[in-house]
Short mmCIF file of C-alpha atoms in Angstrom, two decimals:
data_model
loop_
_atom_site.label_atom_id
_atom_site.label_comp_id
_atom_site.label_asym_id
_atom_site.label_seq_id
_atom_site.Cartn_x
_atom_site.Cartn_y
_atom_site.Cartn_z
CA MET A 1 15.62 -24.84 -51.65
CA HIS A 2 15.09 -27.77 -49.31
CA ASN A 3 14.67 -31.14 -51.02
CA ASN A 4 12.75 -32.71 -48.17
CA PRO A 5 9.03 -32.32 -49.12
CA ALA A 6 7.84 -32.46 -45.51
CA LEU A 7 10.33 -29.80 -44.42
CA ARG A 8 9.55 -27.66 -47.47
CA GLY A 9 5.83 -27.88 -46.67
CA LEU A 10 6.47 -26.88 -43.07
CA ILE A 11 8.47 -23.83 -44.19
CA MET A 12 5.74 -22.83 -46.65
CA SER A 13 3.08 -23.12 -43.94
CA TYR A 14 4.90 -20.48 -41.90
CA SER A 15 5.58 -18.09 -44.79
CA GLY A 16 3.74 -15.11 -46.21
CA ALA A 17 1.87 -13.89 -43.14
CA MET A 18 4.68 -13.84 -40.59
CA VAL A 19 4.76 -10.79 -38.33
CA GLU A 20 7.92 -9.72 -36.54
CA LEU A 21 7.64 -7.99 -33.15
CA GLU A 22 8.20 -4.52 -34.61
CA GLY A 23 5.25 -5.12 -36.97
CA VAL A 24 2.79 -6.04 -34.20
CA PRO A 25 0.16 -3.25 -33.88
CA LEU A 26 0.57 -3.24 -30.08
CA PHE A 27 4.27 -2.40 -30.40
CA ARG A 28 4.13 0.08 -33.28
CA GLY A 29 5.41 3.46 -32.18
CA SER A 30 7.66 1.92 -29.54
CA GLY A 31 11.21 3.22 -29.36
CA LYS A 32 14.28 1.27 -30.36
CA LYS A 33 15.13 0.45 -26.74
CA GLU A 34 11.61 -0.78 -25.99
CA LEU A 35 11.66 -2.98 -29.10
CA GLN A 36 15.07 -4.32 -28.15
CA ASP A 37 13.82 -5.08 -24.63
CA LEU A 38 10.78 -6.85 -26.10
CA LYS A 39 12.99 -8.99 -28.30
CA GLU A 40 15.21 -9.89 -25.37
CA ILE A 41 12.35 -11.08 -23.15
CA SER A 42 10.33 -12.81 -25.89
CA VAL A 43 10.50 -16.56 -26.44
CA GLU A 44 9.39 -18.03 -29.77
CA LYS A 45 7.18 -21.11 -29.46
CA ARG A 46 5.63 -23.40 -32.08
CA PHE A 47 2.39 -25.34 -31.82
CA SER A 48 0.95 -27.87 -34.23
CA ALA A 49 -2.68 -27.65 -35.32
CA GLY A 50 -5.02 -28.62 -32.47
CA ALA A 51 -2.45 -28.19 -29.72
CA GLU A 52 -3.41 -26.30 -26.57
CA ILE A 53 -1.25 -23.24 -25.92
CA PHE A 54 -2.73 -22.86 -22.46
CA ARG A 55 -5.80 -24.26 -20.76
CA GLU A 56 -8.58 -22.67 -18.74
CA GLY A 57 -7.48 -22.68 -15.09
CA ASP A 58 -3.75 -22.64 -15.85
CA PRO A 59 -1.64 -19.97 -14.09
CA GLY A 60 -1.60 -16.67 -15.99
CA ASN A 61 2.11 -16.47 -16.65
CA GLY A 62 2.43 -14.08 -19.59
CA LEU A 63 1.28 -12.51 -22.86
CA TYR A 64 1.25 -14.18 -26.28
CA VAL A 65 1.63 -12.58 -29.71
CA ILE A 66 0.86 -14.53 -32.90
CA LYS A 67 3.78 -14.46 -35.33
CA ASP A 68 2.19 -16.81 -37.85
CA GLY A 69 -0.84 -19.08 -37.94
CA SER A 70 -4.17 -18.87 -36.15
CA VAL A 71 -5.37 -19.26 -32.54
CA GLU A 72 -8.86 -19.92 -31.21
CA ILE A 73 -9.90 -18.69 -27.77
CA VAL A 74 -12.41 -21.20 -26.45
CA HIS A 75 -14.38 -21.95 -23.30
CA LEU A 76 -14.83 -25.52 -22.16
CA VAL A 77 -18.51 -26.36 -21.62
CA GLU A 78 -18.87 -27.76 -18.12
CA GLY A 79 -19.60 -31.48 -17.95
CA SER A 80 -18.59 -32.22 -21.53
CA ASP A 81 -15.74 -32.05 -24.03
CA ALA A 82 -17.59 -29.43 -26.09
CA ARG A 83 -15.93 -26.09 -26.68
CA HIS A 84 -17.46 -22.70 -27.37
CA VAL A 85 -15.23 -20.58 -29.61
CA PHE A 86 -15.09 -16.97 -28.40
CA SER A 87 -12.78 -15.61 -31.08
CA GLN A 88 -10.22 -16.55 -33.71
CA LEU A 89 -7.00 -14.54 -33.87
CA GLY A 90 -4.37 -14.16 -36.58
CA PRO A 91 -0.82 -12.85 -37.06
CA GLY A 92 -0.01 -9.71 -35.10
CA GLU A 93 -2.82 -10.19 -32.57
CA ILE A 94 -2.31 -10.71 -28.84
CA PHE A 95 -3.98 -13.03 -26.35
CA GLY A 96 -3.59 -13.89 -22.68
CA GLU A 97 -3.05 -10.18 -21.96
CA MET A 98 -4.96 -10.18 -18.64
CA ALA A 99 -2.09 -12.17 -17.13
CA VAL A 100 0.07 -9.04 -17.36
CA ILE A 101 -2.36 -7.03 -15.21
CA GLU A 102 -3.09 -9.57 -12.49
CA LEU A 103 -1.91 -12.97 -11.34
CA ARG A 104 -5.02 -15.11 -11.77
CA PRO A 105 -5.77 -18.41 -13.52
CA ARG A 106 -6.57 -18.37 -17.24
CA SER A 107 -10.28 -17.81 -17.87
CA ALA A 108 -10.32 -19.54 -21.28
CA THR A 109 -8.36 -22.02 -23.37
CA ALA A 110 -6.14 -21.05 -26.32
CA VAL A 111 -5.83 -23.63 -29.12
CA ALA A 112 -3.72 -23.49 -32.29
CA ALA A 113 -6.25 -23.62 -35.14
CA LYS A 114 -3.41 -24.57 -37.50
CA ASP A 115 0.37 -24.81 -37.30
CA THR A 116 1.24 -21.65 -35.39
CA ILE A 117 4.25 -19.68 -34.14
CA VAL A 118 3.84 -17.32 -31.19
CA TYR A 119 6.01 -14.97 -29.19
CA PHE A 120 5.68 -15.52 -25.46
CA LEU A 121 6.45 -12.55 -23.18
CA PRO A 122 6.72 -13.57 -19.50
CA ARG A 123 4.51 -11.71 -17.05
CA GLU A 124 7.09 -10.23 -14.67
CA GLU A 125 9.45 -9.08 -17.42
CA MET A 126 6.52 -7.52 -19.31
CA ARG A 127 5.29 -5.70 -16.19
CA MET A 128 8.77 -4.27 -15.59
CA LEU A 129 8.91 -3.05 -19.17
CA LEU A 130 5.46 -1.42 -18.98
CA GLN A 131 6.45 0.55 -15.88
CA HIS A 132 9.05 2.43 -17.93
CA ALA A 133 7.19 2.61 -21.25
CA PRO A 134 4.15 4.95 -20.98
CA THR A 135 3.22 4.72 -24.66
CA LEU A 136 3.28 0.93 -24.59
CA SER A 137 1.26 0.95 -21.34
CA PHE A 138 -1.40 3.10 -22.97
CA LYS A 139 -1.61 0.88 -26.06
CA MET A 140 -1.79 -2.22 -23.86
CA LEU A 141 -4.75 -0.83 -21.92
CA GLU A 142 -6.36 0.35 -25.15
CA ALA A 143 -6.07 -3.21 -26.52
CA ILE A 144 -7.75 -4.58 -23.38
CA SER A 145 -10.55 -2.02 -23.75
CA HIS A 146 -11.10 -3.01 -27.37
CA ARG A 147 -11.08 -6.70 -26.42
CA LEU A 148 -13.76 -6.13 -23.78
CA ARG A 149 -15.87 -4.16 -26.24
CA ASP A 150 -15.44 -6.83 -28.93
CA PHE A 151 -16.32 -9.60 -26.48
CA ASN A 152 -19.53 -7.77 -25.56
CA GLN A 153 -20.56 -7.19 -29.16
CA ARG A 154 -19.82 -10.72 -30.36
CA HIS A 155 -20.98 -13.02 -27.64
CA LEU A 156 -23.27 -11.60 -24.97
CA ARG A 157 -26.30 -11.83 -27.26
CA GLN A 158 -25.63 -15.55 -27.68
CA VAL A 159 -25.75 -16.48 -24.00
CA VAL A 160 -28.43 -14.37 -22.29
CA ASP A 161 -32.13 -13.73 -22.75
CA ALA A 162 -33.51 -10.34 -23.78
CA GLU A 163 -34.05 -8.97 -20.26
CA ARG A 164 -30.62 -10.02 -19.04
CA LEU A 165 -29.05 -8.69 -22.23
CA ALA A 166 -30.45 -5.21 -21.55
CA LEU A 167 -28.82 -5.22 -18.10
CA ILE A 168 -25.50 -6.52 -19.34
CA GLY A 169 -25.57 -4.05 -22.22
CA ARG A 170 -25.75 -1.19 -19.73
CA PHE A 171 -23.03 -2.86 -17.69
CA ALA A 172 -20.71 -3.11 -20.70
CA GLN A 173 -21.52 0.47 -21.71
CA GLY A 174 -20.56 1.59 -18.21
CA ILE A 175 -17.26 -0.29 -18.38
CA VAL A 176 -16.34 1.24 -21.74
CA HIS A 177 -17.37 4.72 -20.53
CA ASP A 178 -15.33 4.38 -17.34
CA LEU A 179 -12.28 3.19 -19.28
CA LYS A 180 -12.31 6.18 -21.62
CA ASN A 181 -11.34 8.74 -18.98
CA PRO A 182 -8.23 6.98 -17.60
CA LEU A 183 -7.19 5.94 -21.10
CA SER A 184 -7.41 9.56 -22.24
CA ILE A 185 -5.32 10.69 -19.28
CA ILE A 186 -2.74 8.01 -20.01
CA GLY A 187 -2.65 9.02 -23.69
CA LEU A 188 -2.12 12.70 -22.95
CA SER A 189 0.44 11.93 -20.25
CA SER A 190 2.42 9.60 -22.51
CA GLU A 191 2.55 12.32 -25.20
CA LEU A 192 3.84 14.82 -22.64
CA PHE A 193 6.34 12.26 -21.32
CA GLY A 194 7.82 11.84 -24.80
CA MET A 195 8.10 15.53 -25.68
CA PRO A 196 11.65 16.92 -26.02
CA GLY A 197 12.84 19.33 -23.35
CA VAL A 198 10.47 18.11 -20.65
CA SER A 199 12.02 18.36 -17.19
CA GLU A 200 12.66 15.31 -15.05
CA GLU A 201 10.19 16.66 -12.49
CA VAL A 202 7.42 16.81 -15.09
CA ARG A 203 8.37 13.34 -16.38
CA ALA A 204 8.15 11.96 -12.85
CA LYS A 205 4.71 13.53 -12.36
CA THR A 206 3.37 12.20 -15.67
CA GLN A 207 4.73 8.74 -14.89
CA GLU A 208 2.98 8.81 -11.50
CA ARG A 209 -0.23 9.99 -13.20
CA ILE A 210 -0.03 7.06 -15.61
CA ARG A 211 0.62 4.66 -12.74
CA ARG A 212 -2.45 5.91 -10.88
CA GLN A 213 -4.67 5.53 -13.94
CA ILE A 214 -3.40 1.99 -14.54
CA ALA A 215 -4.24 1.21 -10.91
CA ARG A 216 -7.69 2.73 -11.47
CA ILE A 217 -8.38 0.49 -14.47
CA ASN A 218 -7.10 -2.49 -12.52
CA GLU A 219 -9.62 -1.64 -9.79
CA MET A 220 -12.42 -1.58 -12.37
CA ILE A 221 -11.40 -5.03 -13.55
CA GLY A 222 -11.21 -6.10 -9.91
CA ASP A 223 -14.80 -4.94 -9.42
CA ILE A 224 -15.95 -7.20 -12.23
CA LEU A 225 -13.99 -10.16 -10.86
CA ILE A 226 -15.33 -9.63 -7.33
CA PHE A 227 -18.88 -9.42 -8.68
CA THR A 228 -18.59 -12.65 -10.67
CA GLU A 229 -16.74 -14.59 -7.96
CA ASN A 230 -19.11 -16.82 -6.01
CA ARG A 231 -16.83 -18.32 -3.39
CA LYS A 232 -15.89 -16.69 -0.11
CA ARG A 233 -12.19 -15.91 0.22
CA GLU A 234 -11.54 -16.89 3.84
CA ASN A 235 -7.80 -17.28 3.29
CA ASP A 236 -7.46 -13.54 2.62
CA ILE A 237 -9.18 -12.57 5.89
CA ILE A 238 -6.50 -12.30 8.59
CA GLN A 239 -6.15 -10.56 11.96
CA SER A 240 -5.27 -6.94 11.18
CA ASP A 241 -4.81 -3.64 12.99
CA PHE A 242 -8.06 -1.80 12.26
CA ARG A 243 -6.81 1.69 13.20
CA LYS A 244 -3.65 1.31 11.11
CA PHE A 245 -5.76 0.16 8.15
CA ILE A 246 -8.09 3.19 8.42
CA PHE A 247 -5.27 5.74 8.52
CA ALA A 248 -3.50 4.12 5.56
CA MET A 249 -6.76 4.06 3.60
CA LEU A 250 -7.39 7.76 4.33
CA ASN A 251 -3.89 8.72 3.21
CA ASP A 252 -4.60 7.00 -0.09
CA LEU A 253 -8.00 8.68 -0.57
CA ARG A 254 -7.26 12.27 0.44
CA PRO A 255 -5.26 13.45 -2.64
CA ASP A 256 -8.12 12.62 -5.04
CA LEU A 257 -10.72 14.13 -2.68
CA GLU A 258 -8.77 17.38 -2.42
CA ILE A 259 -8.86 17.74 -6.20
CA LYS A 260 -12.67 17.54 -6.01
CA ALA A 261 -12.82 20.03 -3.10
CA ILE A 262 -14.12 17.27 -0.80
CA GLU A 263 -13.07 17.28 2.85
CA ILE A 264 -13.09 14.04 4.82
CA GLN A 265 -13.31 14.25 8.61
CA LEU A 266 -12.95 11.71 11.39
CA GLU A 267 -15.61 12.44 14.02
CA ASN A 268 -13.84 10.06 16.40
CA ASP A 269 -10.68 7.97 16.26
CA PRO A 270 -10.89 4.48 14.79
CA PRO A 271 -10.73 1.89 17.58
CA PRO A 272 -7.25 0.41 18.17
CA VAL A 273 -8.38 -3.20 17.89
CA SER A 274 -7.38 -6.29 15.97
CA ALA A 275 -10.08 -7.70 13.69
CA PRO A 276 -10.29 -10.36 10.95
CA LEU A 277 -10.02 -8.31 7.74
CA ASP A 278 -9.22 -8.68 4.08
CA THR A 279 -7.70 -5.21 3.96
CA ARG A 280 -7.44 -5.09 0.15
CA ARG A 281 -11.11 -5.89 -0.42
CA LEU A 282 -12.29 -3.85 2.57
CA GLY A 283 -10.40 -0.91 1.08
CA ARG A 284 -12.65 -1.31 -1.99
CA VAL A 285 -15.70 -0.80 0.26
CA PHE A 286 -14.40 2.55 1.52
CA HIS A 287 -13.29 3.61 -1.97
CA ASN A 288 -16.63 2.66 -3.52
CA LEU A 289 -18.78 4.33 -0.85
CA ILE A 290 -16.71 7.51 -0.64
CA ASN A 291 -16.22 7.90 -4.40
CA ASN A 292 -19.92 7.24 -4.90
CA ALA A 293 -20.67 10.12 -2.52
CA THR A 294 -18.31 12.48 -4.38
CA ASP A 295 -20.18 11.82 -7.64
CA PHE A 296 -23.17 13.64 -6.13
CA MET A 297 -21.20 16.54 -4.60
CA LEU A 298 -20.04 18.31 -7.75
CA ASP A 299 -19.43 21.64 -5.97
CA GLY A 300 -17.47 20.14 -3.10
CA GLY A 301 -18.64 19.03 0.31
CA LYS A 302 -17.75 17.00 3.36
CA ILE A 303 -17.65 13.32 4.26
CA PHE A 304 -17.76 12.26 7.92
CA LEU A 305 -16.46 8.95 9.29
CA ARG A 306 -17.69 7.59 12.64
CA PHE A 307 -16.82 4.40 14.47
CA LYS A 308 -18.69 2.48 17.17
CA GLN A 309 -17.40 -0.60 18.95
CA ASP A 310 -18.69 -3.13 21.44
CA GLU A 311 -17.43 -6.55 22.49
CA LYS A 312 -18.76 -8.17 19.30
CA GLU A 313 -18.25 -5.79 16.41
CA ILE A 314 -17.15 -2.50 14.91
CA VAL A 315 -19.73 -0.35 13.14
CA VAL A 316 -18.54 2.18 10.56
CA GLU A 317 -20.74 5.11 9.47
CA ILE A 318 -19.97 7.18 6.36
CA GLU A 319 -22.08 10.33 6.05
CA ASP A 320 -21.93 12.91 3.26
CA THR A 321 -23.36 16.38 2.63
CA GLY A 322 -24.85 15.42 -0.72
CA PRO A 323 -28.52 15.31 -1.75
CA GLY A 324 -29.19 11.94 -0.09
CA ILE A 325 -30.54 8.71 -1.53
CA ALA A 326 -33.25 9.06 -4.17
CA PRO A 327 -36.52 7.47 -2.94
CA GLU A 328 -37.00 5.52 -6.18
CA ILE A 329 -33.77 3.56 -5.65
CA VAL A 330 -33.90 2.91 -1.88
CA ASP A 331 -35.40 -0.59 -2.18
CA LYS A 332 -32.86 -1.78 -4.76
CA LEU A 333 -29.83 0.14 -3.54
CA PHE A 334 -27.52 -2.88 -3.21
CA GLN A 335 -28.77 -4.76 -6.27
CA PRO A 336 -26.43 -5.19 -9.28
CA PHE A 337 -26.68 -2.57 -12.05
CA ALA A 338 -28.82 -0.24 -9.91
CA THR A 339 -27.78 3.37 -10.58
CA HIS A 340 -29.53 6.72 -10.31
CA GLY A 341 -28.48 10.24 -11.27
CA LYS A 342 -25.12 9.16 -12.75
CA SER A 343 -24.20 9.24 -16.43
CA HIS A 344 -21.49 6.64 -15.93
CA GLY A 345 -20.54 3.70 -13.74
CA THR A 346 -21.00 -0.05 -13.89
CA GLY A 347 -23.79 -0.14 -11.31
CA LEU A 348 -21.81 -2.75 -9.36
CA GLY A 349 -20.20 -0.60 -6.67
CA LEU A 350 -22.75 -1.05 -3.88
CA SER A 351 -23.48 -4.70 -4.67
CA ILE A 352 -19.73 -5.35 -4.43
CA CYS A 353 -19.64 -3.56 -1.07
CA LYS A 354 -22.46 -5.81 0.15
CA LYS A 355 -20.65 -8.95 -0.99
CA ILE A 356 -17.37 -7.96 0.67
CA ILE A 357 -19.00 -7.02 3.99
CA GLU A 358 -21.07 -10.23 4.04
CA ASP A 359 -17.92 -12.25 3.30
CA HIS A 360 -16.51 -10.68 6.48
CA GLY A 361 -19.61 -11.84 8.39
CA GLY A 362 -21.03 -8.31 8.68
CA LYS A 363 -24.03 -6.35 7.39
CA ILE A 364 -24.40 -3.16 5.37
CA TRP A 365 -27.31 -0.69 5.22
CA ALA A 366 -28.08 2.91 4.30
CA GLN A 367 -30.42 5.74 5.22
CA ASN A 368 -31.05 9.44 4.66
CA LYS A 369 -30.40 11.81 7.54
CA ALA A 370 -32.75 14.81 7.84
CA GLY A 371 -30.96 18.01 6.91
CA HIS A 372 -27.90 16.07 5.75
CA GLY A 373 -27.09 13.62 3.00
CA ALA A 374 -26.80 9.84 2.79
CA VAL A 375 -25.43 7.68 5.59
CA PHE A 376 -23.96 4.28 4.76
CA CYS A 377 -23.24 1.93 7.66
CA PHE A 378 -21.64 -1.48 7.91
CA SER A 379 -20.60 -3.82 10.71
CA LEU A 380 -17.44 -5.91 11.01
CA PRO A 381 -17.24 -8.76 13.56
CA LEU A 382 -14.25 -8.70 15.95
CA LYS A 383 -14.03 -12.49 15.76
CA PRO A 384 -13.93 -14.68 12.61
CA SER A 385 -17.37 -15.80 11.41
CA CYS A 386 -17.99 -19.54 11.45
#
């Protein structure tokens, strides 16, 4: 027994509720090697009551797990020192998990509500571990899904009026619905991956399936971030080979379209020109428009791509053999949360497309073609917009 009262009090404050890594719900079910790897990359940190663990706007550099104590996740109210508490977390709970998925600044501040010990798991080391641990990857994504659901239930009703709440409620419901399918695939694949006697070929296929579903969830999160981001991202728009971009994008899309019995055809070659593009975000436009078309062609069909070019711009046309655009949604087609005839989806896809194209200095529009389906068109300037 320590005779120093202050030291004895400090020891007592960290006793009783301590959680070791193997006892953290996120890591339960992990193998011995995974647990050993987690222990090797983790760094134990201590924070006194009231201390900031990280601050809103800081680089997202890793995941935190509470070993002992309590942490509040708060948002700083603009223009004042006031803080809005989103949630209070205890031993065994994680926070800062979005930093593992993407390298973006922290969206909230984490404060030690009392003397607290945490495990810190650096971002890059954690990402490397997740790539080789399907079960842990699934549980990580499941935790993110639960956090999103919990955030919606606890706080949205406090910050929006009744009309806005109804829209955001449908938005959150769409997110949760869309997350269920990839999470289910990841769960089934991770079970297959861990079964004895499974061939290396099957393991490789299940690992690739998990990777694709993780990428899919990351894209959903990206949709939300793009929708909520107000600033233009000029620094990401650089001179790029348009034809090379189109062929790479098609190679990425075709495997999923073949599964749905959808054929995509180029009616003419993409022009071999250099244009100012943010290829990552522009890829989201093609993915959103083409995947949106496939949702209405349940028995298969065709998608046609056409390109027109003059001295000022490129115009892309994407036509499908689906039922066309419903008349009741034509006027609000590119508005947020506008959906029709789909039992799932966030309702953000087309509004995101509009934002991305306008950030490029172009325009986007749609029409029905008699005897055919919907035609979506957008323009891309050949020179940077001022």
